[in-house]
Short mmCIF file of C-alpha atoms in Angstrom, two decimals:
data_model
loop_
_atom_site.label_atom_id
_atom_site.label_comp_id
_atom_site.label_asym_id
_atom_site.label_seq_id
_atom_site.Cartn_x
_atom_site.Cartn_y
_atom_site.Cartn_z
CA MET A 13 -25.76 -25.26 4.01
CA ARG A 14 -23.30 -24.58 6.63
CA ALA A 15 -22.13 -21.41 8.06
CA LYS A 16 -18.58 -21.09 8.93
CA ASP A 17 -17.32 -18.57 11.29
CA SER A 18 -14.24 -16.82 9.73
CA GLU A 19 -10.94 -17.06 11.54
CA GLU A 20 -11.36 -12.97 12.48
CA GLU A 21 -13.89 -13.78 14.64
CA ALA A 22 -12.43 -16.17 16.81
CA ASP A 23 -12.29 -13.21 19.78
CA ALA A 24 -15.98 -12.60 19.40
CA GLY A 25 -16.98 -13.86 22.77
CA SER A 26 -20.20 -15.34 23.61
CA GLY A 27 -22.56 -12.27 23.66
CA ALA A 28 -24.65 -10.82 21.27
CA THR A 29 -22.31 -9.57 18.61
CA VAL A 30 -22.39 -8.98 14.70
CA LEU A 31 -20.69 -12.05 12.99
CA LEU A 32 -19.15 -13.01 9.61
CA HIS A 33 -19.78 -16.35 8.01
CA ARG A 34 -19.25 -18.10 4.72
CA THR A 35 -21.28 -20.07 2.88
CA ALA A 36 -20.22 -24.01 2.15
CA LEU A 37 -22.82 -25.55 -0.62
CA GLY A 38 -23.22 -28.94 -1.05
CA VAL A 39 -21.89 -29.88 2.43
CA PRO A 40 -24.23 -31.55 4.97
CA SER A 41 -25.57 -29.37 7.56
CA THR A 42 -24.01 -29.93 11.01
CA ASP A 43 -27.51 -29.42 12.26
CA PRO A 44 -30.82 -30.54 11.06
CA LEU A 45 -32.69 -27.83 9.06
CA PRO A 46 -36.37 -27.81 8.25
CA PHE A 47 -35.41 -26.78 4.64
CA ASP A 48 -33.18 -27.12 1.73
CA GLY A 49 -30.34 -25.04 3.00
CA ASP A 50 -28.61 -25.07 -0.52
CA SER A 51 -31.73 -23.98 -2.39
CA VAL A 52 -31.90 -21.01 0.02
CA LEU A 53 -28.55 -20.07 -0.59
CA ARG A 54 -28.79 -20.31 -4.44
CA ARG A 55 -32.04 -18.01 -4.33
CA ALA A 56 -30.19 -15.23 -2.44
CA GLY A 57 -27.16 -15.53 -4.86
CA ALA A 58 -24.99 -16.85 -2.45
CA ASP A 59 -21.99 -18.90 -4.00
CA GLY A 60 -20.11 -21.41 -2.13
CA GLY A 61 -17.30 -19.52 0.07
CA ARG A 62 -19.20 -16.20 -0.23
CA PRO A 63 -18.98 -14.09 3.01
CA PHE A 64 -22.28 -12.90 4.52
CA ILE A 65 -23.10 -10.98 7.96
CA LEU A 66 -25.53 -11.76 10.77
CA GLY A 67 -26.62 -9.04 13.15
CA PRO A 68 -26.52 -9.61 16.87
CA ASP A 69 -30.17 -11.26 16.67
CA GLY A 70 -29.43 -13.41 14.07
CA SER A 71 -30.95 -11.16 11.51
CA TYR A 72 -29.55 -11.05 7.63
CA ASP A 73 -29.55 -7.47 6.33
CA LEU A 74 -30.62 -7.76 2.77
CA HIS A 75 -28.98 -4.74 1.25
CA LEU A 76 -25.64 -5.07 3.17
CA ASN A 77 -25.14 -8.62 2.34
CA ARG A 78 -25.92 -7.88 -1.47
CA PHE A 79 -23.00 -5.54 -1.28
CA LEU A 80 -20.89 -8.23 -0.19
CA ARG A 81 -22.15 -9.99 -3.15
CA ASP A 82 -21.71 -7.43 -5.68
CA LEU A 83 -17.93 -6.80 -4.46
CA GLU A 84 -16.64 -8.51 -7.69
CA ASN A 85 -18.22 -6.17 -9.96
CA TRP A 86 -17.10 -3.34 -8.07
CA GLY A 87 -13.51 -4.08 -9.03
CA VAL A 88 -12.82 -6.21 -5.90
CA ARG A 89 -11.73 -9.65 -7.71
CA SER A 90 -9.56 -11.58 -5.41
CA GLU A 91 -11.27 -13.96 -2.85
CA ASN A 92 -8.95 -12.87 -0.21
CA SER A 93 -9.72 -9.30 -0.84
CA ARG A 94 -13.43 -9.78 -0.71
CA ILE A 95 -13.12 -11.66 2.67
CA ALA A 96 -10.89 -8.58 3.91
CA TYR A 97 -13.51 -6.15 2.88
CA SER A 98 -16.28 -8.35 4.18
CA THR A 99 -14.58 -8.65 7.55
CA ASP A 100 -13.46 -4.86 7.86
CA VAL A 101 -17.32 -3.96 7.18
CA MET A 102 -18.41 -6.64 9.65
CA LEU A 103 -16.26 -5.21 12.54
CA TYR A 104 -17.37 -1.58 11.68
CA CYS A 105 -20.94 -2.68 12.18
CA ARG A 106 -19.74 -4.65 15.34
CA PHE A 107 -18.35 -1.36 16.70
CA LEU A 108 -21.55 0.32 16.12
CA HIS A 109 -23.66 -2.26 17.80
CA GLU A 110 -21.44 -2.65 21.07
CA SER A 111 -20.14 1.19 21.23
CA ARG A 112 -22.36 3.40 19.53
CA GLY A 113 -25.85 2.63 21.24
CA GLY A 114 -26.81 -0.36 18.83
CA LYS A 115 -26.41 1.87 15.57
CA SER A 116 -26.91 0.31 12.19
CA ILE A 117 -24.31 1.12 9.40
CA TRP A 118 -27.26 2.71 7.55
CA ASP A 119 -27.25 5.28 10.07
CA THR A 120 -23.47 5.86 10.66
CA ASP A 121 -21.92 9.36 10.54
CA GLY A 122 -18.24 10.99 10.48
CA ALA A 123 -18.46 10.97 14.25
CA ASP A 124 -18.67 7.43 14.37
CA LEU A 125 -15.83 6.76 11.93
CA ARG A 126 -13.67 8.75 14.19
CA ALA A 127 -14.75 7.24 17.29
CA TYR A 128 -13.73 3.78 15.54
CA LYS A 129 -10.23 5.21 14.35
CA ALA A 130 -9.55 6.34 17.89
CA VAL A 131 -10.12 2.72 18.97
CA ARG A 132 -8.89 0.31 15.90
CA LEU A 133 -5.88 2.63 15.10
CA HIS A 134 -4.81 4.59 18.20
CA GLY A 135 -6.15 2.37 20.97
CA THR A 136 -3.82 0.31 23.18
CA GLY A 137 -5.88 -2.88 23.38
CA PRO A 138 -5.54 -6.25 21.53
CA GLY A 139 -7.64 -5.11 18.20
CA THR A 140 -5.41 -2.12 17.45
CA VAL A 141 -4.23 -2.47 13.94
CA SER A 142 -1.23 -0.90 11.55
CA VAL A 143 -1.86 2.09 9.40
CA ALA A 144 -1.94 -0.44 6.29
CA THR A 145 -4.63 -2.35 7.59
CA TRP A 146 -6.44 0.87 8.78
CA ASN A 147 -6.67 2.14 5.30
CA ARG A 148 -7.67 -1.11 4.01
CA SER A 149 -10.82 -0.69 6.30
CA ILE A 150 -11.35 2.73 5.00
CA ALA A 151 -11.15 1.58 1.60
CA ALA A 152 -13.98 -1.27 2.35
CA LEU A 153 -16.21 1.39 4.05
CA ASP A 154 -15.53 3.90 0.94
CA LYS A 155 -16.75 1.04 -1.30
CA TRP A 156 -19.79 0.67 0.70
CA VAL A 157 -20.68 4.41 0.41
CA GLN A 158 -20.30 4.39 -3.36
CA TRP A 159 -22.15 1.19 -3.73
CA SER A 160 -24.97 2.23 -1.51
CA LEU A 161 -25.15 5.88 -3.37
CA TYR A 162 -25.37 4.08 -6.72
CA GLU A 163 -28.07 2.16 -5.40
CA GLU A 164 -29.95 5.23 -3.86
CA LEU A 165 -29.65 3.39 -0.32
CA LEU A 166 -27.91 6.80 1.38
CA PRO A 167 -29.56 9.96 0.94
CA ALA A 168 -25.81 11.48 1.13
CA GLU A 169 -22.22 10.67 2.02
CA PRO A 170 -22.07 9.83 5.62
CA PHE A 171 -18.05 10.35 6.04
CA ARG A 172 -15.96 13.55 5.24
CA TYR A 173 -13.94 13.45 2.25
CA VAL A 174 -11.24 15.98 0.93
CA ASP A 175 -9.18 16.37 -2.53
CA LYS A 176 -5.61 15.43 -2.48
CA THR A 177 -2.86 15.30 -4.87
CA VAL A 178 -1.09 11.96 -5.15
CA VAL A 179 2.05 10.52 -7.35
CA SER A 180 0.46 7.87 -9.58
CA PRO A 181 2.35 5.80 -12.29
CA GLU A 182 0.94 8.51 -14.68
CA GLY A 183 2.20 11.34 -12.74
CA LEU A 184 0.42 13.49 -10.36
CA LYS A 185 -3.37 13.14 -9.90
CA ARG A 186 -6.07 14.50 -8.11
CA VAL A 187 -8.22 12.30 -6.08
CA ARG A 188 -10.86 12.59 -3.57
CA VAL A 189 -10.24 10.45 -0.22
CA ASN A 190 -11.80 9.87 3.07
CA ALA A 191 -10.60 12.56 5.48
CA ASP A 192 -10.14 9.72 7.95
CA ALA A 193 -7.77 7.89 5.77
CA GLU A 194 -4.05 8.00 7.09
CA PRO A 195 -1.14 9.30 4.81
CA ASP A 196 0.90 6.54 3.30
CA VAL A 197 3.69 5.11 5.71
CA PRO A 198 7.17 4.83 4.30
CA GLN A 199 7.43 1.35 2.35
CA GLN A 200 8.77 -1.26 4.75
CA PRO A 201 11.94 -3.03 3.36
CA ILE A 202 11.37 -5.97 1.31
CA LYS A 203 11.14 -9.30 3.30
CA PHE A 204 12.86 -12.16 1.32
CA LEU A 205 14.66 -15.30 2.03
CA SER A 206 18.07 -16.52 0.78
CA HIS A 207 17.78 -19.83 -0.86
CA GLU A 208 19.57 -21.36 2.31
CA ASP A 209 16.62 -19.74 4.49
CA PHE A 210 14.00 -21.02 2.42
CA MET A 211 15.44 -24.57 2.50
CA LEU A 212 15.80 -24.52 6.25
CA TRP A 213 12.18 -22.81 6.63
CA ARG A 214 10.75 -25.41 4.24
CA ASP A 215 12.06 -28.47 5.55
CA VAL A 216 12.15 -27.78 9.23
CA GLY A 217 8.64 -25.59 9.17
CA LEU A 218 6.55 -27.86 6.52
CA ARG A 219 8.38 -31.31 5.98
CA GLY A 220 9.00 -31.64 9.66
CA LEU A 221 12.75 -32.48 9.72
CA LEU A 222 15.27 -31.32 12.54
CA PRO A 223 17.37 -28.26 11.76
CA ASN A 224 20.30 -30.52 10.94
CA GLY A 225 18.47 -32.39 8.10
CA SER A 226 17.52 -35.52 10.07
CA PRO A 227 13.81 -36.90 10.83
CA ASP A 228 12.16 -35.65 13.85
CA THR A 229 10.56 -38.44 15.49
CA ARG A 230 8.00 -36.19 17.08
CA TRP A 231 6.52 -35.29 13.77
CA ARG A 232 2.92 -36.02 13.31
CA GLY A 233 2.46 -33.99 10.06
CA ARG A 234 0.52 -35.76 7.17
CA ASN A 235 0.92 -33.31 4.57
CA GLY A 236 4.40 -32.25 4.67
CA GLU A 237 5.54 -33.13 1.30
CA ARG A 238 2.33 -31.42 -0.35
CA ASN A 239 2.79 -28.41 1.73
CA ALA A 240 6.64 -28.26 0.67
CA LEU A 241 5.83 -28.87 -2.96
CA PHE A 242 3.56 -25.85 -2.62
CA ALA A 243 6.14 -23.63 -1.33
CA ASP A 244 8.31 -24.80 -4.04
CA LEU A 245 5.96 -23.75 -6.81
CA LEU A 246 5.51 -20.10 -4.89
CA ILE A 247 9.12 -19.26 -5.02
CA CYS A 248 10.19 -20.82 -8.19
CA THR A 249 7.35 -19.13 -10.08
CA GLY A 250 6.71 -15.85 -8.29
CA MET A 251 2.69 -16.64 -8.49
CA ARG A 252 0.63 -14.99 -6.17
CA LEU A 253 -1.29 -17.11 -3.40
CA GLY A 254 -4.65 -17.05 -4.90
CA GLU A 255 -3.23 -17.91 -8.35
CA ALA A 256 -1.16 -21.02 -7.17
CA ALA A 257 -4.01 -22.14 -4.93
CA SER A 258 -6.54 -22.39 -7.54
CA LEU A 259 -4.43 -24.29 -10.01
CA LEU A 260 -6.06 -27.30 -11.99
CA THR A 261 -4.65 -30.44 -12.68
CA THR A 262 -4.85 -30.08 -16.08
CA GLU A 263 -2.94 -26.89 -16.25
CA LEU A 264 0.13 -28.24 -15.37
CA PRO A 265 3.13 -28.35 -17.70
CA PRO A 266 3.73 -31.74 -19.26
CA VAL A 267 6.99 -33.81 -18.19
CA THR A 268 9.34 -34.85 -20.93
CA GLY A 269 12.50 -36.84 -20.91
CA ARG A 270 14.15 -33.37 -21.69
CA ARG A 271 15.35 -30.90 -19.06
CA VAL A 272 12.74 -28.43 -20.64
CA ILE A 273 11.33 -25.65 -18.28
CA GLY A 274 7.25 -25.99 -18.22
CA ASP A 275 4.78 -23.27 -18.55
CA ILE A 276 2.05 -22.47 -16.70
CA THR A 277 -0.52 -19.86 -17.87
CA VAL A 278 -1.96 -18.25 -14.95
CA SER A 279 -5.68 -17.54 -16.31
CA ALA A 280 -7.02 -13.99 -16.16
CA ALA A 281 -9.93 -15.38 -14.28
CA VAL A 282 -7.78 -15.88 -11.04
CA ALA A 283 -4.84 -13.11 -11.66
CA LYS A 284 -4.75 -9.92 -10.01
CA ARG A 285 -6.64 -7.16 -11.94
CA SER A 286 -7.70 -9.86 -14.41
CA ARG A 287 -3.93 -9.75 -16.24
CA ALA A 288 -3.61 -13.30 -17.39
CA ARG A 289 0.69 -14.24 -17.92
CA THR A 290 3.10 -17.19 -18.11
CA VAL A 291 5.29 -18.32 -15.69
CA TYR A 292 7.80 -21.05 -15.73
CA VAL A 293 8.43 -23.99 -13.39
CA ARG A 294 11.68 -25.87 -12.86
CA PRO A 295 12.09 -29.43 -14.25
CA ARG A 296 12.23 -30.86 -10.90
CA VAL A 297 9.59 -29.22 -9.43
CA ALA A 298 7.08 -29.82 -12.45
CA ARG A 299 8.08 -33.68 -12.26
CA ASP A 300 7.10 -33.29 -8.26
CA LEU A 301 3.94 -31.96 -9.24
CA HIS A 302 3.23 -34.61 -11.47
CA HIS A 303 4.53 -36.90 -8.95
CA TYR A 304 1.94 -35.68 -6.19
CA VAL A 305 -0.81 -35.67 -8.53
CA GLY A 306 -0.49 -39.45 -9.79
CA ILE A 307 0.47 -40.78 -6.29
CA GLU A 308 -0.40 -39.12 -2.83
CA ARG A 309 -3.30 -37.28 -4.40
CA ASP A 310 -4.77 -39.72 -6.52
CA GLU A 311 -4.80 -42.30 -3.40
CA LEU A 312 -6.72 -39.73 -1.42
CA VAL A 313 -9.29 -39.15 -4.37
CA GLN A 314 -9.83 -42.79 -4.78
CA ARG A 315 -10.60 -43.04 -1.10
CA ARG A 316 -13.01 -40.40 -0.79
CA ARG A 317 -14.61 -41.40 -4.28
CA VAL A 318 -15.52 -44.81 -2.69
CA GLN A 319 -16.78 -43.40 0.43
CA GLY A 320 -19.34 -41.14 -1.82
CA VAL A 321 -17.67 -37.38 -0.89
CA TYR A 322 -17.72 -36.51 -4.70
CA GLU A 323 -21.41 -38.13 -5.51
CA ALA A 324 -22.73 -36.19 -2.23
CA ARG A 325 -21.63 -32.72 -3.79
CA THR A 326 -24.64 -31.48 -5.48
CA ASP A 327 -23.11 -28.23 -6.61
CA ARG A 328 -20.46 -29.80 -8.92
CA LEU A 329 -19.62 -28.84 -12.51
CA PRO A 330 -19.43 -32.15 -14.24
CA VAL A 331 -16.41 -32.04 -16.68
CA ARG A 332 -16.37 -34.92 -19.55
CA ARG A 333 -12.97 -33.49 -21.42
CA ALA A 334 -9.99 -31.37 -20.57
CA ASN A 335 -6.80 -30.30 -21.79
CA ARG A 336 -4.40 -27.12 -20.76
CA HIS A 337 -6.50 -24.39 -22.12
CA ALA A 338 -9.93 -25.50 -22.09
CA LEU A 339 -12.80 -28.31 -20.81
CA ALA A 340 -16.01 -29.52 -21.78
CA ILE A 341 -18.88 -29.48 -19.18
CA GLU A 342 -21.38 -32.38 -19.26
CA GLY A 343 -23.99 -31.17 -21.93
CA GLY A 344 -21.07 -30.23 -24.36
CA THR A 345 -20.59 -26.57 -23.28
CA ALA A 346 -16.88 -25.56 -23.85
CA TRP A 347 -15.08 -23.47 -21.22
CA SER A 348 -11.88 -21.66 -21.54
CA TYR A 349 -9.87 -21.62 -18.29
CA SER A 350 -9.45 -17.73 -18.79
CA ARG A 351 -13.37 -17.60 -18.06
CA ILE A 352 -13.68 -19.67 -14.94
CA ASN A 353 -12.88 -18.15 -11.51
CA ALA A 354 -11.62 -19.71 -8.46
CA ALA A 355 -15.35 -20.43 -7.06
CA ASP A 356 -16.31 -22.19 -10.22
CA ARG A 357 -12.94 -23.97 -10.54
CA ALA A 358 -13.70 -25.35 -6.95
CA ARG A 359 -16.95 -27.01 -8.25
CA LEU A 360 -15.08 -28.67 -11.50
CA MET A 361 -15.55 -32.56 -11.06
CA ARG A 362 -14.40 -35.16 -13.47
CA VAL A 363 -17.08 -37.77 -14.39
CA ASP A 364 -17.15 -40.91 -16.24
CA GLY A 365 -19.57 -42.21 -18.88
CA GLN A 366 -22.04 -43.07 -16.60
CA GLY A 367 -21.97 -39.32 -15.13
CA LEU A 368 -20.03 -40.86 -11.84
CA ALA A 369 -17.81 -38.38 -10.30
CA GLY A 370 -14.47 -39.31 -10.42
CA GLY A 371 -12.65 -36.39 -8.22
CA PRO A 372 -12.02 -32.64 -8.39
CA LEU A 373 -10.03 -30.74 -11.32
CA TRP A 374 -8.48 -28.30 -8.23
CA LEU A 375 -4.91 -29.54 -7.39
CA TRP A 376 -4.56 -28.96 -3.94
CA LEU A 377 -6.48 -31.14 -2.01
CA GLY A 378 -7.13 -31.56 1.78
CA GLU A 379 -7.74 -34.43 3.86
CA ASN A 380 -11.53 -34.39 3.26
CA GLY A 381 -10.39 -34.78 -0.35
CA LEU A 382 -11.81 -31.36 -1.40
CA PRO A 383 -10.29 -28.42 -2.63
CA LEU A 384 -8.00 -26.50 -0.06
CA ARG A 385 -8.70 -22.54 0.06
CA SER A 386 -6.39 -19.81 0.47
CA SER A 387 -7.11 -19.25 4.34
CA THR A 388 -5.78 -22.78 4.89
CA TRP A 389 -2.51 -21.89 2.91
CA GLN A 390 -2.14 -19.01 5.09
CA SER A 391 -2.82 -21.38 8.31
CA VAL A 392 -0.01 -23.90 6.94
CA PHE A 393 2.78 -21.01 6.63
CA GLN A 394 2.17 -19.68 10.34
CA ARG A 395 1.95 -23.20 11.58
CA ALA A 396 5.24 -23.70 9.81
CA ASN A 397 6.58 -20.53 11.57
CA GLU A 398 5.82 -21.48 14.96
CA ARG A 399 7.35 -25.00 14.39
CA CYS A 400 10.44 -23.17 13.62
CA ALA A 401 10.25 -20.92 16.46
CA GLY A 402 10.22 -23.89 18.65
CA PHE A 403 13.96 -24.51 17.30
CA GLY A 404 15.02 -21.01 17.77
CA LEU A 405 14.80 -20.36 13.96
CA ASP A 406 13.33 -16.53 13.70
CA PHE A 407 11.17 -16.86 10.65
CA ASP A 408 8.28 -14.93 9.69
CA VAL A 409 7.29 -16.26 6.10
CA HIS A 410 4.08 -15.96 4.22
CA PRO A 411 2.83 -17.04 0.79
CA HIS A 412 3.74 -13.45 -0.60
CA THR A 413 7.44 -13.40 1.11
CA LEU A 414 8.28 -16.24 -1.51
CA ARG A 415 6.76 -14.24 -4.49
CA HIS A 416 9.12 -11.36 -2.89
CA SER A 417 11.97 -13.91 -2.83
CA PHE A 418 11.29 -15.12 -6.41
CA ALA A 419 11.58 -11.24 -7.53
CA VAL A 420 14.66 -10.37 -5.86
CA HIS A 421 16.64 -13.68 -6.85
CA MET A 422 15.21 -13.29 -10.53
CA LEU A 423 16.27 -9.66 -10.66
CA GLY A 424 19.98 -10.89 -9.91
CA LEU A 425 19.74 -13.38 -12.60
CA LEU A 426 18.40 -10.67 -15.14
CA LEU A 427 21.48 -8.29 -14.14
CA ARG A 428 24.07 -11.07 -14.42
CA GLN A 429 22.63 -11.89 -17.79
CA THR A 430 22.52 -8.08 -18.99
CA VAL A 431 26.13 -7.98 -17.69
CA ARG A 432 27.43 -10.92 -19.73
CA ALA A 433 25.57 -9.35 -22.74
CA LEU A 434 27.53 -6.34 -22.21
CA GLY A 435 30.81 -8.24 -22.39
CA MET A 436 31.46 -6.87 -18.52
CA ARG A 437 33.03 -8.81 -15.62
CA GLU A 438 30.53 -10.31 -13.31
CA ASP A 439 32.69 -9.21 -10.38
CA ARG A 440 32.97 -5.74 -11.06
CA ARG A 441 31.56 -3.54 -8.24
CA PHE A 442 28.77 -1.30 -9.62
CA THR A 443 27.47 2.13 -8.07
CA HIS A 444 23.98 2.91 -7.60
CA ALA A 445 23.30 4.88 -10.34
CA GLU A 446 25.32 1.94 -12.94
CA VAL A 447 22.91 -0.65 -11.47
CA LYS A 448 19.50 1.12 -12.38
CA ARG A 449 21.01 1.85 -15.82
CA LEU A 450 21.53 -1.66 -16.27
CA LEU A 451 18.30 -2.56 -15.14
CA ILE A 452 15.83 -0.05 -16.24
CA GLY A 453 14.51 -1.25 -19.71
CA ASN A 454 14.56 -4.95 -20.88
CA PRO A 455 15.40 -6.70 -17.78
CA LEU A 456 12.88 -5.03 -15.28
CA ARG A 457 10.45 -5.43 -18.05
CA LYS A 458 10.69 -8.99 -18.30
CA LEU A 459 10.29 -9.22 -14.74
CA GLN A 460 7.20 -6.95 -14.75
CA LEU A 461 5.75 -9.72 -17.26
CA LEU A 462 6.85 -12.62 -14.77
CA LEU A 463 5.34 -11.14 -11.74
CA GLY A 464 2.44 -10.11 -13.60
CA HIS A 465 2.38 -6.24 -12.54
CA ARG A 466 0.74 -3.58 -14.30
CA HIS A 467 3.10 -1.06 -14.45
CA GLU A 468 6.79 -1.68 -14.86
CA ALA A 469 7.67 1.16 -11.86
CA THR A 470 6.23 -1.61 -9.40
CA VAL A 471 8.97 -3.38 -9.61
CA TYR A 472 11.58 -0.87 -9.26
CA THR A 473 11.24 -1.10 -5.20
CA TYR A 474 13.26 -4.55 -5.57
CA LEU A 475 16.12 -1.98 -6.74
CA ASP A 476 16.51 -0.74 -3.01
CA VAL A 477 17.32 -4.52 -2.10
CA LEU A 478 19.70 -4.72 -4.51
CA ASP A 479 21.37 -1.38 -3.54
CA GLU A 480 21.44 -2.94 0.04
CA ALA A 481 22.81 -6.68 -0.95
CA GLN A 482 24.82 -6.29 -4.17
CA GLU A 483 26.14 -9.80 -3.63
CA ILE A 484 22.64 -10.89 -4.98
CA VAL A 485 23.71 -9.24 -8.10
CA LEU A 486 27.03 -10.98 -8.36
CA ALA A 487 26.23 -14.38 -6.74
CA ALA A 488 25.74 -17.51 -8.79
CA LEU A 489 22.40 -18.83 -7.66
CA GLY A 490 22.86 -22.06 -8.46
CA ASP A 491 19.45 -23.61 -7.51
CA TRP A 492 17.63 -20.90 -9.45
CA ASP A 493 20.20 -20.71 -12.35
CA GLU A 494 17.99 -23.39 -14.46
CA GLN A 495 15.25 -20.60 -14.87
CA ALA A 496 17.74 -18.58 -17.08
CA ALA A 497 16.33 -20.09 -20.34
CA ALA A 498 12.85 -19.16 -19.53
CA PHE A 499 14.01 -15.56 -19.99
CA GLU A 500 14.22 -15.92 -23.76
CA ARG A 501 10.74 -17.31 -23.90
CA VAL A 502 9.28 -14.00 -22.33
CA ARG A 503 7.91 -12.13 -25.38
CA LEU A 504 7.85 -8.36 -24.66
CA ASP A 505 4.58 -6.87 -25.83
CA THR A 506 4.80 -3.09 -25.01
CA GLU A 507 1.65 -1.82 -27.00
CA GLU A 508 -0.59 -4.52 -24.92
CA SER A 509 0.61 -3.49 -21.24
CA ARG A 510 1.14 0.14 -21.84
#
């Protein structure tokens, strides 16, 4: 067992504070333990990567940590969201301990929350947050309240709630909200990259080139091509970070001699709101993925296998056979990918006829030969931004920026197809109303399916970008044009999604 401090706690200091940790099963402890740490974590139901909170005296609040483990059953499906909610609860616990007389969260009340809001949202110190982050904190605490009331751990709601009418995809809706939640701020403009800016950011920030495209002799990065390939996958498919990060090698599309766009099924077990969908990969990216698996990744796996890294993992799920849709665990149990969540995917390990571990099925591996987590990719992107800044290039790119970039460029291509289908000239200038009439219906429905959104209205936000940059509609996006064939493969299933 190894407890790892989360990145949020870098400023915790050396005093007695509430801390958030994450479990690491099957990893030798950095300190000798007088007990079997893995067994303790399994008995507690703390799977690998699960967050848990320790009090300032090192105590483990059984009920609070049971809430964190139960988040997935209460609608928080994404691993990133669970970590974010756990961090929000931990920071509130820390505030109660340090600023409210050592209070426990079980004794909190509305006055505590208002005091926390004054510091966290309206304060002037380095720990202040945006309205969006504050509202996420409120959502985390509200989830804790709901769970605790259901478990009969609280006698009543500790915070004040009010009724409010909100606009939802289904129309006006009456909801009950925390009185200390903030009104939604006007939606910020979508951040996306042009093709040229993406190539510059990728090559300089991830691949270690100079802005003029020549090699940088000072570059010491060892995983530039892997990282650049991950960015290519995001921007050409629109996949979310967690979806792309948890891909298995067996889910990659086959590469043939023909220039055929490959398909990847985003499993319901890793997709947001469990909505499975199909995304399409350009031939070059598909070939590069197989090249990474067959050469760079394989060399790494073989080195770590010889070193005994995989045999040392006691939490592995041994895989005998696997294809693009399902696999067979040792013992004969068959699993569909649609039922394997990210935590279990990270444990999947190929084994040979003698049961010896041959390497993970998880596609993206770190230098230790083990699966890379989503948080690592966030750090990779941040370092790329910092490297670009060193050359005077002002980029603030996150994995979701590339999803937005895919959506904007894809919407431009979809509109161009619609224009051609209507027999119009592609260089015609459109009014705001004409653009929306062209897009509402089939093209937006296709984009909704490609992005995996629940409601078509969610993709309307990209219309505003087109209103401000109509050249996107008219320009020939050559590097993405190969994806046009994929549009015809998207099957509209209105009944299923409505």
